[in-house]
CSV table of C-alpha atoms and ligand atoms in Angstrom, one decimal:
chain,number,residue,atom,x,y,z
I,156,UNK,CA,-83.3,-1.1,-50.6
I,157,UNK,CA,-83.1,1.1,-47.4
I,158,UNK,CA,-86.4,1.7,-45.7
I,159,UNK,CA,-87.4,5.0,-44.2
I,160,UNK,CA,-88.3,5.0,-40.5
I,161,UNK,CA,-90.3,7.9,-39.1
I,162,UNK,CA,-87.9,10.4,-37.4
I,163,UNK,CA,-88.3,11.0,-33.7
I,164,UNK,CA,-88.8,14.5,-32.5
I,165,UNK,CA,-87.2,13.7,-29.2
I,166,UNK,CA,-83.6,12.3,-29.4
I,167,UNK,CA,-81.3,11.2,-26.6
I,168,UNK,CA,-78.8,9.2,-28.6
I,169,UNK,CA,-76.9,9.3,-31.9
I,170,UNK,CA,-75.7,5.9,-33.0
I,171,UNK,CA,-75.7,4.7,-29.4
I,172,UNK,CA,-73.9,7.7,-27.9
I,173,UNK,CA,-75.6,10.1,-25.5
I,174,UNK,CA,-76.4,13.5,-27.1
I,175,UNK,CA,-76.1,15.2,-23.7
I,176,UNK,CA,-72.7,13.5,-23.0
I,177,UNK,CA,-71.4,14.5,-26.5
I,178,UNK,CA,-72.4,18.1,-26.0
I,179,UNK,CA,-70.9,18.2,-22.5
I,180,UNK,CA,-67.6,16.7,-23.6
I,181,UNK,CA,-67.1,18.5,-26.9
I,182,UNK,CA,-69.3,21.6,-26.6
I,183,UNK,CA,-71.8,23.0,-29.1
I,184,UNK,CA,-72.3,23.4,-32.0
I,185,UNK,CA,-70.9,20.0,-32.8
I,186,UNK,CA,-71.0,17.8,-35.9
I,187,UNK,CA,-71.6,14.1,-35.1
I,188,UNK,CA,-71.3,11.3,-37.7
I,189,UNK,CA,-72.6,7.7,-37.5
I,190,UNK,CA,-69.9,5.5,-38.9
I,191,UNK,CA,-72.2,2.5,-39.4
I,192,UNK,CA,-74.6,4.6,-41.5
I,193,UNK,CA,-71.8,5.6,-43.9
I,194,UNK,CA,-70.8,1.9,-44.2
I,195,UNK,CA,-74.3,0.9,-44.9
I,196,UNK,CA,-74.6,3.5,-47.7
I,197,UNK,CA,-71.3,2.4,-49.2
I,198,UNK,CA,-72.6,-1.2,-49.3
I,199,UNK,CA,-75.9,-0.2,-50.9
I,200,UNK,CA,-73.8,0.5,-54.0
I,201,UNK,CA,-71.8,-2.7,-54.0
I,202,UNK,CA,-73.1,-3.7,-57.5
I,203,UNK,CA,-71.0,-1.0,-59.2
I,204,UNK,CA,-67.4,-1.8,-60.2
I,205,UNK,CA,-66.2,1.4,-58.6
I,206,UNK,CA,-67.9,3.7,-56.0
I,207,UNK,CA,-66.0,7.0,-56.1
I,208,UNK,CA,-66.8,9.3,-53.2
I,209,UNK,CA,-67.2,12.9,-54.2
I,210,UNK,CA,-65.4,14.1,-51.0
I,211,UNK,CA,-66.5,17.7,-51.3
I,212,UNK,CA,-69.7,16.5,-49.6
I,213,UNK,CA,-67.8,15.6,-46.4
I,214,UNK,CA,-64.1,15.6,-46.5
I,215,UNK,CA,-62.8,15.0,-42.9
I,216,UNK,CA,-59.9,12.6,-43.3
I,217,UNK,CA,-61.5,10.2,-40.8
I,218,UNK,CA,-64.5,9.9,-43.1
I,219,UNK,CA,-62.2,9.4,-46.1
I,220,UNK,CA,-60.3,6.7,-44.2
I,221,UNK,CA,-63.6,5.0,-43.3
I,222,UNK,CA,-64.9,4.9,-46.9
I,223,UNK,CA,-61.5,3.8,-48.2
I,224,UNK,CA,-61.7,0.8,-45.9
I,225,UNK,CA,-65.0,0.0,-47.5
I,226,UNK,CA,-63.2,-0.2,-50.9
I,227,UNK,CA,-64.5,3.2,-52.0
I,228,UNK,CA,-62.3,5.3,-54.3
I,229,UNK,CA,-62.2,9.1,-54.1
I,230,UNK,CA,-62.7,12.2,-56.3
I,231,UNK,CA,-60.8,15.4,-55.7
I,232,UNK,CA,-61.8,18.8,-57.1
I,233,UNK,CA,-58.8,20.7,-55.8
I,234,UNK,CA,-55.2,20.4,-54.6
I,235,UNK,CA,-56.5,20.5,-51.0
I,236,UNK,CA,-58.8,17.5,-51.7
I,237,UNK,CA,-55.8,15.6,-53.2
I,238,UNK,CA,-53.9,16.4,-50.0
I,239,UNK,CA,-56.8,15.1,-47.9
I,240,UNK,CA,-57.0,11.9,-50.0
I,241,UNK,CA,-53.3,11.2,-49.5
I,242,UNK,CA,-53.6,12.0,-45.8
I,243,UNK,CA,-56.4,9.4,-45.5
I,244,UNK,CA,-54.3,6.7,-47.0
I,245,UNK,CA,-55.2,6.8,-50.7
I,246,UNK,CA,-52.4,6.3,-53.3
I,247,UNK,CA,-52.3,7.8,-56.8
I,248,UNK,CA,-52.1,4.4,-58.4
I,249,UNK,CA,-53.8,1.1,-57.6
I,250,UNK,CA,-51.8,-2.0,-56.4
I,251,UNK,CA,-50.9,-4.0,-59.5
I,252,UNK,CA,-53.1,-7.0,-60.4
I,253,UNK,CA,-56.1,-6.1,-58.2
I,254,UNK,CA,-58.3,-5.2,-61.2
I,255,UNK,CA,-56.9,-7.7,-63.7
I,256,UNK,CA,-58.2,-10.6,-61.6
I,257,UNK,CA,-61.8,-9.4,-62.4
I,258,UNK,CA,-60.9,-8.8,-66.0
I,259,UNK,CA,-61.5,-5.1,-65.6
I,260,UNK,CA,-59.3,-2.2,-66.6
I,261,UNK,CA,-57.3,-0.7,-63.6
I,262,UNK,CA,-58.9,1.8,-61.3
I,263,UNK,CA,-57.6,5.2,-60.4
I,264,UNK,CA,-57.9,5.5,-56.6
I,265,UNK,CA,-57.8,9.3,-56.8
I,266,UNK,CA,-59.3,11.3,-59.8
I,267,UNK,CA,-58.9,15.1,-60.1
I,268,UNK,CA,-62.2,16.4,-61.5
I,269,UNK,CA,-62.5,20.1,-62.5
I,270,UNK,CA,-63.2,22.5,-65.3
I,271,UNK,CA,-59.8,24.1,-64.8
I,272,UNK,CA,-56.3,23.4,-63.6
I,273,UNK,CA,-55.3,26.2,-61.2
I,274,UNK,CA,-51.5,26.3,-61.2
I,275,UNK,CA,-51.0,24.4,-58.0
I,276,UNK,CA,-53.4,21.7,-59.1
I,277,UNK,CA,-51.5,21.2,-62.3
I,278,UNK,CA,-48.3,20.9,-60.4
I,279,UNK,CA,-49.8,18.4,-58.0
I,280,UNK,CA,-51.4,16.1,-60.6
I,281,UNK,CA,-48.2,16.2,-62.7
I,282,UNK,CA,-45.9,15.4,-59.7
I,283,UNK,CA,-48.1,12.7,-58.3
I,284,UNK,CA,-49.3,11.2,-61.6
I,285,UNK,CA,-53.0,11.6,-60.7
I,286,UNK,CA,-55.6,10.8,-63.3
I,287,UNK,CA,-57.6,13.8,-64.5
I,288,UNK,CA,-61.2,14.2,-65.5
I,289,UNK,CA,-61.2,17.3,-67.7
I,290,UNK,CA,-64.2,19.6,-67.9
I,291,UNK,CA,-62.7,22.0,-70.4
I,292,UNK,CA,-60.7,21.4,-73.6
I,293,UNK,CA,-58.0,23.9,-72.5
I,294,UNK,CA,-57.1,21.4,-69.8
I,295,UNK,CA,-55.9,18.9,-72.4
I,296,UNK,CA,-53.0,20.9,-73.8
I,297,UNK,CA,-52.0,22.1,-70.3
I,298,UNK,CA,-51.8,18.5,-69.0
I,299,UNK,CA,-50.1,17.2,-72.1
I,300,UNK,CA,-47.3,19.8,-71.8
I,301,UNK,CA,-46.6,18.6,-68.2
I,302,UNK,CA,-47.5,14.9,-68.6
I,303,UNK,CA,-46.8,13.8,-72.2
I,304,UNK,CA,-48.9,10.7,-73.2
I,305,UNK,CA,-51.2,10.9,-70.2
I,306,UNK,CA,-54.6,9.1,-70.3
I,307,UNK,CA,-57.6,11.3,-69.4
I,308,UNK,CA,-61.3,11.2,-68.7
I,309,UNK,CA,-63.6,13.7,-70.4
I,310,UNK,CA,-66.4,15.3,-68.4
I,311,UNK,CA,-69.1,15.9,-71.0
I,312,UNK,CA,-72.1,18.3,-70.6
I,313,UNK,CA,-74.9,16.4,-72.4
I,314,UNK,CA,-76.9,19.6,-72.9
I,315,UNK,CA,-79.4,19.0,-70.1
I,316,UNK,CA,-79.2,18.9,-66.3
I,317,UNK,CA,-81.2,18.8,-63.1
I,318,UNK,CA,-80.8,19.4,-59.4
I,319,UNK,CA,-82.6,20.0,-56.1
I,320,UNK,CA,-81.9,23.7,-56.7
I,321,UNK,CA,-80.8,25.8,-59.8
I,322,UNK,CA,-77.5,26.2,-58.0
I,323,UNK,CA,-76.9,22.4,-58.1
I,324,UNK,CA,-77.9,21.8,-61.7
I,325,UNK,CA,-74.6,21.0,-63.5
I,326,UNK,CA,-75.8,20.3,-67.0
I,327,UNK,CA,-77.3,22.3,-69.9
I,328,UNK,CA,-76.5,25.7,-71.2
I,329,UNK,CA,-77.0,27.2,-67.8
I,330,UNK,CA,-74.1,25.2,-66.4
I,331,UNK,CA,-70.3,26.1,-66.7
I,332,UNK,CA,-69.5,22.4,-66.2
I,333,UNK,CA,-68.1,19.9,-68.6
I,334,UNK,CA,-67.2,19.9,-72.3
I,335,UNK,CA,-70.2,20.7,-74.5
I,336,UNK,CA,-71.5,17.5,-76.2
I,337,UNK,CA,-71.5,18.9,-79.7
I,338,UNK,CA,-67.8,19.9,-79.3
I,339,UNK,CA,-66.7,16.3,-78.8
I,340,UNK,CA,-65.3,15.6,-82.3
I,341,UNK,CA,-63.1,18.7,-82.2
I,342,UNK,CA,-62.0,18.0,-78.6
I,343,UNK,CA,-61.1,14.4,-79.6
I,344,UNK,CA,-58.9,15.9,-82.4
I,345,UNK,CA,-57.3,18.2,-79.8
I,346,UNK,CA,-56.6,15.3,-77.4
I,347,UNK,CA,-55.0,13.3,-80.2
I,348,UNK,CA,-52.9,16.2,-81.4
I,349,UNK,CA,-51.7,16.7,-77.8
I,350,UNK,CA,-50.8,13.0,-77.6
I,351,UNK,CA,-53.4,12.1,-74.9
I,352,UNK,CA,-55.4,9.0,-74.8
I,353,UNK,CA,-59.1,9.3,-73.8
I,354,UNK,CA,-59.8,6.3,-71.5
I,355,UNK,CA,-62.7,7.7,-69.4
I,356,UNK,CA,-66.0,9.3,-70.0
I,357,UNK,CA,-68.0,11.0,-67.2
I,358,UNK,CA,-71.3,12.9,-67.0
I,359,UNK,CA,-72.7,14.5,-63.8
I,360,UNK,CA,-75.8,16.6,-64.5
I,361,UNK,CA,-76.7,17.7,-61.0
I,362,UNK,CA,-77.0,17.1,-57.3
I,363,UNK,CA,-80.0,15.8,-55.4
I,364,UNK,CA,-82.1,15.2,-58.5
I,365,UNK,CA,-84.5,12.3,-59.1
I,366,UNK,CA,-83.6,9.0,-60.8
I,367,UNK,CA,-85.8,9.7,-63.8
I,368,UNK,CA,-83.6,12.7,-64.7
I,369,UNK,CA,-80.4,10.8,-63.9
I,370,UNK,CA,-81.5,7.9,-66.1
I,371,UNK,CA,-81.5,10.1,-69.2
I,372,UNK,CA,-77.7,10.4,-68.8
I,373,UNK,CA,-77.1,6.8,-69.7
I,374,UNK,CA,-78.4,7.2,-73.3
I,375,UNK,CA,-76.5,10.5,-73.8
I,376,UNK,CA,-73.3,8.9,-72.5
I,377,UNK,CA,-73.6,5.9,-74.8
I,378,UNK,CA,-73.7,8.2,-77.8
I,379,UNK,CA,-70.6,10.1,-76.8
I,380,UNK,CA,-68.8,6.9,-75.9
I,381,UNK,CA,-69.3,5.6,-79.5
I,382,UNK,CA,-67.7,8.8,-80.8
I,383,UNK,CA,-64.7,8.3,-78.5
I,384,UNK,CA,-64.3,4.7,-79.6
I,385,UNK,CA,-62.1,1.8,-78.4
I,386,UNK,CA,-59.7,3.8,-76.3
I,387,UNK,CA,-62.5,4.0,-73.7
I,388,UNK,CA,-62.2,1.7,-70.7
I,389,UNK,CA,-64.2,3.5,-67.9
I,390,UNK,CA,-67.5,5.2,-67.8
I,391,UNK,CA,-68.9,7.2,-64.9
I,392,UNK,CA,-72.5,7.9,-64.1
I,393,UNK,CA,-71.5,10.8,-61.9
I,394,UNK,CA,-73.2,11.5,-58.6
I,395,UNK,CA,-76.5,13.2,-57.8
I,396,UNK,CA,-78.2,10.3,-56.0
I,397,UNK,CA,-81.0,11.8,-53.9
I,398,UNK,CA,-81.5,11.4,-50.2
I,399,UNK,CA,-84.9,11.7,-48.4
I,400,UNK,CA,-84.8,14.8,-46.3
I,401,UNK,CA,-88.5,15.6,-45.8
I,402,UNK,CA,-91.2,13.5,-44.2
I,403,UNK,CA,-92.8,11.2,-46.8
I,404,UNK,CA,-89.7,11.2,-49.1
I,405,UNK,CA,-88.3,7.7,-49.7
I,406,UNK,CA,-85.1,6.2,-50.9
I,407,UNK,CA,-84.7,5.8,-54.7
I,408,UNK,CA,-84.7,2.5,-56.4
I,409,UNK,CA,-81.0,2.0,-56.8
I,410,UNK,CA,-81.1,-1.5,-58.2
I,411,UNK,CA,-83.2,-0.4,-61.2
I,412,UNK,CA,-80.7,2.5,-61.7
I,413,UNK,CA,-77.8,0.1,-61.7
I,414,UNK,CA,-79.5,-2.3,-64.1
I,415,UNK,CA,-80.0,0.6,-66.6
I,416,UNK,CA,-76.3,1.6,-66.4
I,417,UNK,CA,-75.1,-2.0,-66.5
I,418,UNK,CA,-77.1,-2.4,-69.8
I,419,UNK,CA,-75.3,0.7,-71.3
I,420,UNK,CA,-72.0,-0.7,-70.2
I,421,UNK,CA,-72.7,-4.1,-71.8
I,422,UNK,CA,-73.7,-2.5,-75.1
I,423,UNK,CA,-70.4,-0.6,-75.2
I,424,UNK,CA,-68.5,-3.8,-74.3
I,425,UNK,CA,-70.1,-5.5,-77.3
I,426,UNK,CA,-69.2,-2.6,-79.6
I,427,UNK,CA,-65.6,-2.2,-78.4
I,428,UNK,CA,-64.8,-5.9,-77.7
I,429,UNK,CA,-63.3,-5.3,-74.2
I,430,UNK,CA,-64.4,-4.8,-70.6
I,431,UNK,CA,-65.6,-1.4,-69.4
I,432,UNK,CA,-65.4,-0.3,-65.8
I,433,UNK,CA,-68.6,1.2,-64.5
I,434,UNK,CA,-68.3,3.9,-61.9
I,435,UNK,CA,-70.7,5.9,-59.8
I,436,UNK,CA,-69.7,9.0,-57.9
I,437,UNK,CA,-71.9,9.9,-55.0
I,438,UNK,CA,-71.3,12.5,-52.5
I,439,UNK,CA,-74.5,13.2,-50.6
I,440,UNK,CA,-75.7,9.7,-50.7
I,441,UNK,CA,-72.8,8.3,-48.7
I,442,UNK,CA,-72.8,10.8,-45.8
I,443,UNK,CA,-75.9,12.9,-45.6
I,444,UNK,CA,-77.9,10.7,-43.3
I,445,UNK,CA,-74.9,9.9,-41.1
I,446,UNK,CA,-74.5,13.6,-40.0
I,447,UNK,CA,-76.1,15.6,-37.1
I,448,UNK,CA,-75.5,19.1,-35.9
I,449,UNK,CA,-75.9,19.2,-32.1
I,450,UNK,CA,-76.7,22.8,-30.9
I,451,UNK,CA,-77.8,24.3,-27.6
I,452,UNK,CA,-81.0,26.4,-27.3
I,453,UNK,CA,-79.9,29.8,-26.0
I,454,UNK,CA,-83.1,31.9,-26.3
I,455,UNK,CA,-86.8,31.4,-26.8
I,456,UNK,CA,-88.7,34.5,-27.7
I,457,UNK,CA,-91.8,35.8,-29.4
I,458,UNK,CA,-91.8,38.5,-32.1
I,459,UNK,CA,-95.5,39.5,-32.3
I,460,UNK,CA,-97.3,36.3,-33.1
I,461,UNK,CA,-94.3,34.1,-34.0
I,462,UNK,CA,-92.1,32.1,-31.7
I,463,UNK,CA,-88.4,31.8,-32.3
I,464,UNK,CA,-86.0,29.2,-30.9
I,465,UNK,CA,-82.5,30.6,-31.2
I,466,UNK,CA,-79.6,28.1,-31.0
I,467,UNK,CA,-75.8,28.5,-31.0
I,468,UNK,CA,-75.3,27.2,-34.6
I,469,UNK,CA,-76.0,29.5,-37.6
I,470,UNK,CA,-75.5,29.4,-41.3
I,471,UNK,CA,-71.8,29.7,-40.5
I,472,UNK,CA,-72.3,26.1,-39.1
I,473,UNK,CA,-74.8,24.7,-41.7
I,474,UNK,CA,-75.3,26.8,-44.8
I,475,UNK,CA,-77.8,24.6,-46.8
I,476,UNK,CA,-81.0,26.3,-45.5
I,477,UNK,CA,-79.8,29.8,-46.3
I,478,UNK,CA,-78.2,28.8,-49.6
I,479,UNK,CA,-80.9,26.5,-51.0
I,480,UNK,CA,-83.9,26.8,-48.6
I,481,UNK,CA,-83.1,23.2,-47.7
I,482,UNK,CA,-85.2,21.3,-45.2
I,483,UNK,CA,-83.5,19.4,-42.4
I,484,UNK,CA,-85.4,17.3,-39.9
I,485,UNK,CA,-84.9,18.5,-36.3
I,486,UNK,CA,-85.2,16.8,-32.9
I,487,UNK,CA,-84.9,17.9,-29.3
I,488,UNK,CA,-82.9,16.5,-26.4
I,489,UNK,CA,-84.4,18.1,-23.3
I,490,UNK,CA,-81.9,19.2,-20.7
I,491,UNK,CA,-83.8,18.0,-17.7
I,492,UNK,CA,-84.2,14.5,-19.1
I,493,UNK,CA,-88.0,14.8,-19.0
I,494,UNK,CA,-90.1,14.0,-22.0
I,495,UNK,CA,-91.6,17.2,-23.4
I,496,UNK,CA,-93.9,16.0,-26.1
I,497,UNK,CA,-96.3,18.9,-26.2
I,498,UNK,CA,-95.6,20.4,-29.6
I,499,UNK,CA,-94.8,24.0,-30.4
I,500,UNK,CA,-94.8,25.8,-33.7
I,501,UNK,CA,-91.5,27.6,-33.9
I,502,UNK,CA,-89.0,29.2,-36.3
I,503,UNK,CA,-85.4,28.1,-35.5
I,504,UNK,CA,-82.6,30.6,-36.0
I,505,UNK,CA,-78.9,31.1,-35.1
I,506,UNK,CA,-76.6,33.7,-33.5
I,507,UNK,CA,-75.4,35.6,-36.6
I,508,UNK,CA,-76.0,39.3,-37.1
I,509,UNK,CA,-78.0,38.7,-40.3
I,510,UNK,CA,-81.8,38.1,-40.6
I,511,UNK,CA,-81.2,35.2,-43.0
I,512,UNK,CA,-79.8,33.2,-40.2
I,513,UNK,CA,-82.8,30.9,-40.0
I,514,UNK,CA,-82.8,27.1,-40.3
I,515,UNK,CA,-86.5,26.9,-41.0
I,516,UNK,CA,-86.6,28.8,-44.3
I,517,UNK,CA,-87.9,27.9,-47.7
I,518,UNK,CA,-86.3,28.7,-51.1
I,519,UNK,CA,-86.4,32.4,-51.5
I,520,UNK,CA,-85.6,33.1,-47.9
I,521,UNK,CA,-89.1,33.0,-46.4
I,522,UNK,CA,-89.2,32.2,-42.7
I,523,UNK,CA,-91.2,29.0,-42.0
I,524,UNK,CA,-92.0,27.3,-38.8
I,525,UNK,CA,-91.6,23.7,-37.5
I,526,UNK,CA,-93.6,21.7,-35.0
I,527,UNK,CA,-91.1,20.7,-32.3
I,528,UNK,CA,-91.4,19.7,-28.6
I,529,UNK,CA,-91.5,22.9,-26.5
I,530,UNK,CA,-87.9,24.0,-26.1
I,531,UNK,CA,-86.3,25.7,-23.2
I,532,UNK,CA,-82.9,27.4,-22.8
I,533,UNK,CA,-80.3,24.7,-22.2
I,534,UNK,CA,-82.1,22.0,-24.2
I,535,UNK,CA,-80.1,20.5,-27.1
I,536,UNK,CA,-81.6,20.9,-30.6
I,537,UNK,CA,-80.3,18.3,-33.1
I,538,UNK,CA,-80.4,19.2,-36.8
I,539,UNK,CA,-80.4,16.0,-38.8
I,540,UNK,CA,-79.3,14.6,-42.2
I,541,UNK,CA,-76.5,17.2,-42.1
I,542,UNK,CA,-73.6,15.0,-43.1
I,543,UNK,CA,-73.4,16.2,-46.7
I,544,UNK,CA,-72.5,19.8,-47.6
I,545,UNK,CA,-72.6,20.5,-43.9
I,546,UNK,CA,-69.3,21.0,-42.2
I,547,UNK,CA,-67.5,21.5,-45.6
I,548,UNK,CA,-69.5,24.6,-46.2
I,549,UNK,CA,-69.1,26.0,-42.7
I,550,UNK,CA,-67.3,29.4,-42.4
I,551,UNK,CA,-65.8,31.8,-40.0
I,552,UNK,CA,-68.4,34.4,-40.7
I,553,UNK,CA,-69.0,36.7,-37.6
I,554,UNK,CA,-65.6,35.3,-36.5
I,555,UNK,CA,-67.2,32.1,-35.2
I,556,UNK,CA,-64.8,29.2,-34.9
I,557,UNK,CA,-65.4,26.1,-37.0
I,558,UNK,CA,-67.1,23.4,-34.9
I,559,UNK,CA,-65.6,20.2,-33.7
I,560,UNK,CA,-66.4,16.9,-35.5
I,561,UNK,CA,-67.0,13.6,-33.8
I,562,UNK,CA,-67.3,10.1,-35.4
I,563,UNK,CA,-69.3,7.6,-33.4
I,564,UNK,CA,-68.5,4.0,-34.2
I,565,UNK,CA,-69.9,1.0,-32.2
I,566,UNK,CA,-71.4,3.5,-29.7
I,567,UNK,CA,-68.0,5.0,-29.1
I,568,UNK,CA,-67.4,8.7,-30.0
I,569,UNK,CA,-64.0,9.8,-31.3
I,570,UNK,CA,-63.0,13.4,-31.9
I,571,UNK,CA,-61.9,13.7,-35.5
I,572,UNK,CA,-61.5,17.5,-35.7
I,573,UNK,CA,-60.9,19.8,-32.8
I,574,UNK,CA,-63.0,23.0,-32.5
I,575,UNK,CA,-61.2,26.0,-33.7
I,576,UNK,CA,-59.7,28.4,-31.1
I,577,UNK,CA,-59.8,32.2,-31.1
I,578,UNK,CA,-56.1,32.1,-32.2
I,579,UNK,CA,-57.0,29.9,-35.1
I,580,UNK,CA,-59.3,32.7,-36.3
I,581,UNK,CA,-56.5,35.3,-36.6
I,582,UNK,CA,-53.7,32.9,-37.7
I,583,UNK,CA,-51.8,34.5,-40.6
I,584,UNK,CA,-53.2,38.0,-39.9
I,585,UNK,CA,-50.9,41.0,-39.3
I,586,UNK,CA,-51.4,44.5,-37.9
J,765,PLP,C1,-70.5,17.3,-56.4
J,765,PLP,C2,-70.2,16.3,-57.4
J,765,PLP,C3,-70.6,15.0,-57.2
J,765,PLP,C4,-71.5,14.5,-56.1
J,765,PLP,O1,-72.7,15.0,-56.1
J,765,PLP,P1,-73.8,14.5,-55.1
J,765,PLP,O2,-75.1,15.1,-55.5
J,765,PLP,O3,-73.4,14.9,-53.7
J,765,PLP,O4,-73.8,13.0,-55.2
J,765,PLP,C5,-70.2,14.0,-58.1
J,765,PLP,N1,-69.4,14.4,-59.1
J,765,PLP,C6,-68.9,15.6,-59.3
J,765,PLP,C7,-68.0,15.9,-60.5
J,765,PLP,C8,-69.3,16.6,-58.5
J,765,PLP,O5,-68.9,17.9,-58.7
């Protein structure tokens, strides 16, 4: 199990690359990812038959290519994400024979998971033959009309959910996601009538919850699996694996979690008399800890009794604090190269014309402070554990260009997305 080292408040390197050199070469704000950390997180989950990356957490094609090389499959929630998966080297169908050797049913390298087909997504899955995980019964007839006889996965809402925020709870009556558990008998009749075969069952109750809540899913899934019956060949535990963000938080016990799901799988194998593929679908877990936002301190000022450090990244760069009141560790890379250990109690904010543009805020939008080494204009401030729901939620608000992304592997940085230019900002617009 991964251990949790105390985080430094001074940081000169990311994965062996100099923070100052990265900022000088690529400018700020800048997303930097540690390739080896992503590989390590993929390997933590090696016990599962399939690790399927929920790419919405971090979908740069260089990251997708990296996890693909680790044997990780991919989830797509839109046509755009299907396009990314293909660009990163994924194929709609697995090479023949690879799964049979292990006695397991074949894997779908790309799965489209959503509660609707928008029209372009339906065109794409039909044309490419991509497997679909359906979160609404209406998707069944829509798919059957285009792909007669298709096999499908059902995403089921077990009637309960949990997340690090109400906005990331994806089960229960308060969630729009999945097919309601009590509707399963009727939905199975609809699938049969439409000529579809239900081969997969999936539940995902929320993001960033704790394992005790996630563990309840296994029992709920087993019940629905028995209702579906012998056509079932794959079950998915969904995502939601937590990551330690705050000091004192630790990594969850993943081996115990696997054991629980493995037992559910074995029970179903006994009932059905054939092998069942066991999938897990993490987003955050694979990439959160690999990601850093490198920013430059542009102003330090006092508003009455409170000190503010203002950097060149805002919620246009990293939205989690303003959306969820999320906590991100921070560290300082002093410009003059001197240690500057004397701590300062500061609020950290960005450049946007909006008072919510604060990285040190709590849920509800209250401005909090953080103890950091005393910062000066020109220092680099690094916002950490920003590799999940970071760049992917960045926006052009205030007409700020999207930042560049760099992947550091073996100490060597590689630009994997160029910073947007002013012309990128107005592309497609007309006067
Ligand atoms: C977002 C999402 C995930 C990943 O959630 P994490 O909390 O990042 O692991 C997995 N499955 C589905 C269907 C999702 O929508």
